[in-house]
Amino acid sequence: MSAEEMQTILETADSMKQVLQRPIKKVPALRGKSVCTLFYEASTRTRTSFETAAKILSADTTTIATTTSSIIKGESFKDTLLTLSAMEMNCFVIRHSMAGAPHFAARLTKAHVINGGDGMHEHPTQGLLDMFTIRERKGRLEGLKVAIVGDILHSRVARSDLWGLTKMGASVTVCGPPTLMPPGMEAAGALPPVRVTYNLREAIEDADVVYVLRIQLERMKVALFPSIREYAQLFGMNSEKLKWAKPDALVMHPGPMNRGIEISAELADSDRSLVIDQVTNGVAVRMAILYLLMGGEGE
Ligand code: CP
């Protein structure tokens, strides 16, 4: 996605946020359109915000969860998608543990496909809502310094934020234990150029935003750090450590949070934290994406 395309989504989300804040949250923009959320992994924020966004825009929504569908009987991803597609869905929002699943789906169906998070690859709408939230509070993205801290290796959020923020002119530092850093991170090509450090203080000095990632214990096949306690000591963020960053630095987290591990409860709940703003903005950004894909769509 180009910087111009991202800018269009962010500007459309500005208008959508106004709709979201009205007493009556309903506009007819997507009347007659259907949005199906097809999630093979757990989700609270992404799925609910897409469904909320679709409903505000008057689209009809269908939720498919692995535990209550024929997926549990062994139906393949392809057959599930073809079946739902045959019901003339206009749009699928797909979360899957396999990288590339939404891309594969887009080749099978004529419906629009939105990536709701695919394996360790990308979580593009999270990246967009993060950029929207930073831009809303700081007034810009260009020239800002963002430190992304934690489990970079397993994080699709980090990858989408890296692509998005660097294209929009922010500079990004990534920080975490060496075992949670993707190999070749500093090499050009696979990911955009970023500064890599394994020292938290060095990472967040001069940062405008400290973006804390969740430790994804469920994706770790082997122990990648000695203990949770040691991780929290070296890489966990709290209000004391935030003093190393700029005086007006803000803290973000995609959720769900492991309070007391990567972020302290007092910092998560403080006025320096944008965690709740990220959730609200997730609805506005997803409304913008659904609207740009299907609003005013002709034959
Ligand atoms: N940030 C995020 O993707 O949260 P969910 O897993 O709850 O959707």
Short mmCIF file of C-alpha atoms and ligand atoms in Angstrom, two decimals:
data_model
loop_
_atom_site.label_atom_id
_atom_site.label_comp_id
_atom_site.label_asym_id
_atom_site.label_seq_id
_atom_site.Cartn_x
_atom_site.Cartn_y
_atom_site.Cartn_z
CA MET A 1 0.00 0.00 0.00
CA SER A 2 1.39 3.39 -0.94
CA ALA A 3 1.67 6.38 1.40
CA GLU A 4 -1.07 8.08 -0.66
CA GLU A 5 -3.43 5.12 -0.20
CA MET A 6 -2.77 5.07 3.53
CA GLN A 7 -3.34 8.83 3.69
CA THR A 8 -6.72 8.35 1.97
CA ILE A 9 -7.74 5.74 4.55
CA LEU A 10 -6.62 7.95 7.46
CA GLU A 11 -8.50 10.98 6.10
CA THR A 12 -11.64 8.90 5.49
CA ALA A 13 -11.34 7.57 9.05
CA ASP A 14 -11.41 11.20 10.32
CA SER A 15 -14.95 11.51 8.91
CA MET A 16 -15.90 8.03 10.14
CA LYS A 17 -14.83 8.93 13.68
CA GLN A 18 -17.31 11.81 13.61
CA VAL A 19 -20.06 9.35 12.64
CA LEU A 20 -18.95 7.07 15.47
CA GLN A 21 -19.31 9.89 17.98
CA ARG A 22 -22.88 10.80 16.97
CA PRO A 23 -25.72 9.87 19.35
CA ILE A 24 -27.27 7.80 16.56
CA LYS A 25 -24.48 5.78 14.99
CA LYS A 26 -26.02 4.73 11.73
CA VAL A 27 -25.49 5.77 8.11
CA PRO A 28 -26.84 3.98 5.04
CA ALA A 29 -23.55 3.87 3.08
CA LEU A 30 -23.32 0.06 2.84
CA ARG A 31 -27.01 -0.86 2.84
CA GLY A 32 -27.49 -4.16 1.00
CA LYS A 33 -23.85 -5.21 1.38
CA SER A 34 -22.74 -8.23 3.41
CA VAL A 35 -19.59 -8.60 5.49
CA CYS A 36 -18.49 -11.99 6.80
CA THR A 37 -15.87 -12.29 9.54
CA LEU A 38 -14.06 -15.62 9.16
CA PHE A 39 -11.69 -16.03 12.09
CA TYR A 40 -9.52 -19.12 12.59
CA GLU A 41 -7.82 -17.50 15.59
CA ALA A 42 -9.24 -15.83 18.68
CA SER A 43 -10.00 -12.12 18.58
CA THR A 44 -11.83 -9.55 20.67
CA ARG A 45 -10.86 -6.21 19.11
CA THR A 46 -10.47 -6.93 15.41
CA ARG A 47 -13.56 -9.02 14.90
CA THR A 48 -15.86 -6.92 17.06
CA SER A 49 -14.66 -3.63 15.59
CA PHE A 50 -15.14 -4.88 12.02
CA GLU A 51 -18.65 -6.04 12.90
CA THR A 52 -19.43 -2.77 14.67
CA ALA A 53 -18.03 -0.79 11.74
CA ALA A 54 -20.11 -2.77 9.23
CA LYS A 55 -23.29 -2.34 11.29
CA ILE A 56 -22.80 1.43 11.64
CA LEU A 57 -22.51 1.57 7.85
CA SER A 58 -25.74 -0.52 7.57
CA ALA A 59 -24.07 -3.61 6.10
CA ASP A 60 -25.30 -7.06 7.14
CA THR A 61 -22.80 -9.13 9.10
CA THR A 62 -22.15 -12.85 9.47
CA THR A 63 -19.74 -14.31 11.99
CA ILE A 64 -18.00 -17.61 11.38
CA ALA A 65 -16.06 -19.03 14.31
CA THR A 66 -14.06 -22.23 14.07
CA THR A 67 -15.72 -23.79 17.12
CA THR A 68 -19.31 -23.38 15.91
CA SER A 69 -18.97 -24.06 12.17
CA SER A 70 -18.25 -27.12 10.02
CA ILE A 71 -14.57 -26.21 10.23
CA ILE A 72 -14.63 -28.31 13.41
CA LYS A 73 -15.73 -31.29 11.24
CA GLY A 74 -12.63 -30.89 9.11
CA GLU A 75 -13.94 -28.70 6.28
CA SER A 76 -11.00 -27.09 4.52
CA PHE A 77 -10.32 -23.36 4.40
CA LYS A 78 -10.91 -23.44 0.64
CA ASP A 79 -14.26 -25.24 0.89
CA THR A 80 -15.41 -23.01 3.74
CA LEU A 81 -14.59 -19.94 1.72
CA LEU A 82 -16.20 -21.24 -1.49
CA THR A 83 -19.33 -22.17 0.48
CA LEU A 84 -19.68 -18.74 2.05
CA SER A 85 -18.78 -17.08 -1.22
CA ALA A 86 -21.65 -18.97 -2.89
CA MET A 87 -23.96 -17.12 -0.48
CA GLU A 88 -22.94 -13.92 -2.30
CA MET A 89 -20.99 -12.31 0.53
CA ASN A 90 -19.55 -8.98 -0.58
CA CYS A 91 -16.60 -8.95 1.78
CA PHE A 92 -14.61 -11.32 3.97
CA VAL A 93 -12.48 -10.30 6.91
CA ILE A 94 -10.11 -13.19 7.52
CA ARG A 95 -7.84 -14.05 10.43
CA HIS A 96 -5.75 -17.18 10.10
CA SER A 97 -2.70 -18.70 11.74
CA MET A 98 -1.10 -19.27 8.32
CA ALA A 99 0.68 -16.36 6.66
CA GLY A 100 -0.84 -15.68 3.24
CA ALA A 101 -4.28 -17.19 3.95
CA PRO A 102 -6.17 -13.95 3.06
CA HIS A 103 -4.11 -13.64 -0.14
CA PHE A 104 -5.01 -17.23 -1.05
CA ALA A 105 -8.67 -16.45 -0.30
CA ALA A 106 -8.61 -13.40 -2.55
CA ARG A 107 -7.74 -15.65 -5.48
CA LEU A 108 -10.73 -17.92 -4.77
CA THR A 109 -13.56 -15.43 -4.35
CA LYS A 110 -14.83 -12.40 -6.20
CA ALA A 111 -15.69 -10.81 -2.84
CA HIS A 112 -13.38 -8.27 -1.24
CA VAL A 113 -10.93 -9.81 1.22
CA ILE A 114 -9.48 -7.93 4.19
CA ASN A 115 -6.58 -9.32 6.17
CA GLY A 116 -7.55 -9.43 9.86
CA GLY A 117 -4.13 -10.86 10.81
CA ASP A 118 -2.29 -13.74 9.12
CA GLY A 119 0.17 -15.75 11.16
CA MET A 120 3.37 -13.85 11.90
CA HIS A 121 3.06 -11.94 8.62
CA GLU A 122 0.87 -8.83 8.80
CA HIS A 123 -2.04 -7.17 10.58
CA PRO A 124 -2.61 -4.25 8.22
CA THR A 125 -5.73 -2.75 9.80
CA GLN A 126 -3.95 -2.70 13.17
CA GLY A 127 -1.08 -0.82 11.53
CA LEU A 128 -3.53 1.69 10.08
CA LEU A 129 -5.38 2.24 13.35
CA ASP A 130 -2.05 2.69 15.12
CA MET A 131 -1.02 5.34 12.60
CA PHE A 132 -4.42 7.03 12.91
CA THR A 133 -4.04 7.13 16.72
CA ILE A 134 -0.51 8.57 16.61
CA ARG A 135 -1.50 11.16 13.99
CA GLU A 136 -4.57 12.14 16.04
CA ARG A 137 -2.49 12.80 19.18
CA LYS A 138 0.72 14.12 17.66
CA GLY A 139 -0.80 15.85 14.61
CA ARG A 140 1.58 14.12 12.20
CA LEU A 141 3.56 10.97 11.49
CA GLU A 142 6.43 12.42 9.50
CA GLY A 143 9.56 12.98 11.58
CA LEU A 144 8.29 11.16 14.66
CA LYS A 145 10.43 8.59 16.46
CA VAL A 146 8.65 5.36 17.33
CA ALA A 147 10.22 2.61 19.42
CA ILE A 148 8.62 -0.83 19.04
CA VAL A 149 9.54 -2.99 22.02
CA GLY A 150 9.16 -6.68 22.75
CA ASP A 151 8.42 -9.84 20.81
CA ILE A 152 9.26 -8.56 17.31
CA LEU A 153 9.83 -12.09 15.99
CA HIS A 154 6.23 -13.29 16.34
CA SER A 155 4.54 -9.95 15.79
CA ARG A 156 2.45 -9.31 12.68
CA VAL A 157 1.55 -5.97 14.30
CA ALA A 158 5.22 -4.95 14.35
CA ARG A 159 5.60 -5.81 10.66
CA SER A 160 2.54 -3.79 9.59
CA ASP A 161 3.56 -0.87 11.81
CA LEU A 162 7.08 -0.97 10.38
CA TRP A 163 5.86 -0.80 6.79
CA GLY A 164 3.24 1.83 7.50
CA LEU A 165 5.20 4.15 9.78
CA THR A 166 8.35 4.20 7.65
CA LYS A 167 6.35 4.88 4.48
CA MET A 168 4.66 7.77 6.26
CA GLY A 169 8.01 9.28 7.22
CA ALA A 170 8.42 8.19 10.85
CA SER A 171 11.67 6.60 12.01
CA VAL A 172 11.39 3.31 13.82
CA THR A 173 13.62 1.58 16.35
CA VAL A 174 12.92 -2.03 17.28
CA CYS A 175 14.04 -3.49 20.59
CA GLY A 176 13.75 -6.85 22.31
CA PRO A 177 15.83 -9.83 23.38
CA PRO A 178 18.02 -11.15 20.50
CA THR A 179 15.98 -14.39 20.53
CA LEU A 180 12.79 -12.39 19.79
CA MET A 181 14.32 -10.41 16.91
CA PRO A 182 13.83 -11.76 13.36
CA PRO A 183 17.15 -12.81 11.82
CA GLY A 184 18.46 -10.29 9.28
CA MET A 185 16.37 -7.47 10.69
CA GLU A 186 19.03 -4.89 9.90
CA ALA A 187 19.52 -6.15 6.34
CA ALA A 188 17.82 -4.20 3.61
CA GLY A 189 15.09 -5.85 1.58
CA ALA A 190 12.80 -8.07 3.64
CA LEU A 191 11.64 -5.26 5.91
CA PRO A 192 12.03 -1.48 5.75
CA PRO A 193 15.21 0.03 7.22
CA VAL A 194 14.98 0.32 10.99
CA ARG A 195 17.36 0.78 13.89
CA VAL A 196 17.80 -2.37 15.98
CA THR A 197 18.89 -2.37 19.60
CA TYR A 198 18.71 -4.85 22.43
CA ASN A 199 18.85 -2.15 25.11
CA LEU A 200 15.51 -0.68 26.20
CA ARG A 201 16.92 2.62 27.41
CA GLU A 202 18.77 3.17 24.15
CA ALA A 203 15.61 2.29 22.19
CA ILE A 204 13.28 4.73 23.88
CA GLU A 205 15.60 7.70 24.45
CA ASP A 206 14.12 10.52 22.35
CA ALA A 207 11.07 8.41 21.39
CA ASP A 208 7.77 10.20 20.76
CA VAL A 209 5.90 6.91 20.98
CA VAL A 210 6.79 3.67 22.75
CA TYR A 211 4.84 0.82 21.19
CA VAL A 212 4.81 -2.22 23.48
CA LEU A 213 4.14 -5.65 22.00
CA ARG A 214 2.49 -8.61 23.63
CA ILE A 215 4.69 -11.56 24.51
CA GLN A 216 3.14 -14.30 22.35
CA LEU A 217 3.77 -17.33 24.50
CA GLU A 218 1.31 -19.35 22.39
CA ARG A 219 3.56 -19.02 19.31
CA MET A 220 6.78 -19.98 21.11
CA LYS A 221 7.69 -23.59 20.47
CA VAL A 222 10.69 -23.39 22.81
CA ALA A 223 11.65 -21.09 25.67
CA LEU A 224 13.12 -17.94 24.08
CA PHE A 225 14.07 -16.13 27.27
CA PRO A 226 15.10 -17.40 30.70
CA SER A 227 12.04 -16.30 32.66
CA ILE A 228 9.01 -14.01 32.51
CA ARG A 229 10.43 -12.17 35.51
CA GLU A 230 13.71 -11.43 33.75
CA TYR A 231 11.84 -10.32 30.61
CA ALA A 232 9.69 -7.94 32.66
CA GLN A 233 12.80 -6.51 34.32
CA LEU A 234 14.73 -5.92 31.11
CA PHE A 235 12.00 -5.12 28.57
CA GLY A 236 8.79 -4.50 30.51
CA MET A 237 7.59 -0.88 30.32
CA ASN A 238 6.50 1.10 33.35
CA SER A 239 6.18 4.78 34.26
CA GLU A 240 9.73 4.92 35.66
CA LYS A 241 11.27 3.65 32.42
CA LEU A 242 9.04 5.94 30.36
CA LYS A 243 11.01 8.84 31.89
CA TRP A 244 13.90 7.81 29.58
CA ALA A 245 11.74 8.85 26.59
CA LYS A 246 10.61 12.38 25.65
CA PRO A 247 8.56 14.11 28.39
CA ASP A 248 5.43 13.91 26.23
CA ALA A 249 6.04 10.38 24.94
CA LEU A 250 2.96 8.21 24.61
CA VAL A 251 2.57 4.48 25.09
CA MET A 252 0.66 2.11 22.85
CA HIS A 253 -0.15 -1.60 22.88
CA PRO A 254 -2.26 -3.54 20.35
CA GLY A 255 -3.92 -5.65 23.03
CA PRO A 256 -4.56 -8.06 24.56
CA MET A 257 -2.06 -6.99 27.24
CA ASN A 258 -0.11 -9.18 29.63
CA ARG A 259 -0.24 -6.72 32.51
CA GLY A 260 2.83 -6.97 34.71
CA ILE A 261 4.92 -8.60 31.96
CA GLU A 262 5.44 -6.31 28.93
CA ILE A 263 3.56 -3.36 30.48
CA SER A 264 2.80 -2.44 34.07
CA ALA A 265 -0.84 -2.02 35.06
CA GLU A 266 -0.23 1.53 36.29
CA LEU A 267 1.27 2.59 32.92
CA ALA A 268 -1.45 0.83 30.91
CA ASP A 269 -4.10 2.75 32.84
CA SER A 270 -2.25 6.08 32.93
CA ASP A 271 -2.97 9.18 30.86
CA ARG A 272 0.18 8.44 28.83
CA SER A 273 -1.45 5.28 27.48
CA LEU A 274 -3.39 5.28 24.18
CA VAL A 275 -4.61 1.70 24.49
CA ILE A 276 -8.29 2.63 24.76
CA ASP A 277 -8.01 5.27 22.00
CA GLN A 278 -6.54 2.55 19.75
CA VAL A 279 -9.66 0.44 20.27
CA THR A 280 -12.07 3.29 19.46
CA ASN A 281 -10.02 4.31 16.45
CA GLY A 282 -10.04 0.71 15.27
CA VAL A 283 -13.75 1.06 14.57
CA ALA A 284 -13.28 4.34 12.65
CA VAL A 285 -10.42 2.98 10.55
CA ARG A 286 -12.29 -0.22 9.75
CA MET A 287 -15.37 1.80 8.79
CA ALA A 288 -13.14 3.75 6.40
CA ILE A 289 -11.74 0.58 4.84
CA LEU A 290 -15.17 -1.02 4.37
CA TYR A 291 -16.53 2.23 2.95
CA LEU A 292 -13.63 2.72 0.53
CA LEU A 293 -13.98 -0.86 -0.70
CA MET A 294 -17.75 -1.01 -1.07
CA GLY A 295 -19.33 2.42 -0.64
CA GLY A 296 -20.86 3.72 -3.82
CA GLU A 297 -19.69 0.55 -5.54
CA GLY A 298 -21.41 0.06 -8.87
CA GLU A 299 -21.79 -3.18 -10.75
N1 CP B 1 -4.99 -6.23 18.48
C1 CP B 1 -5.72 -7.30 18.11
O1 CP B 1 -5.64 -7.78 16.98
O2 CP B 1 -6.57 -7.76 19.07
P1 CP B 1 -7.53 -9.03 18.91
O3 CP B 1 -6.65 -10.24 18.80
O4 CP B 1 -8.38 -9.02 20.15
O5 CP B 1 -8.33 -8.84 17.65
#
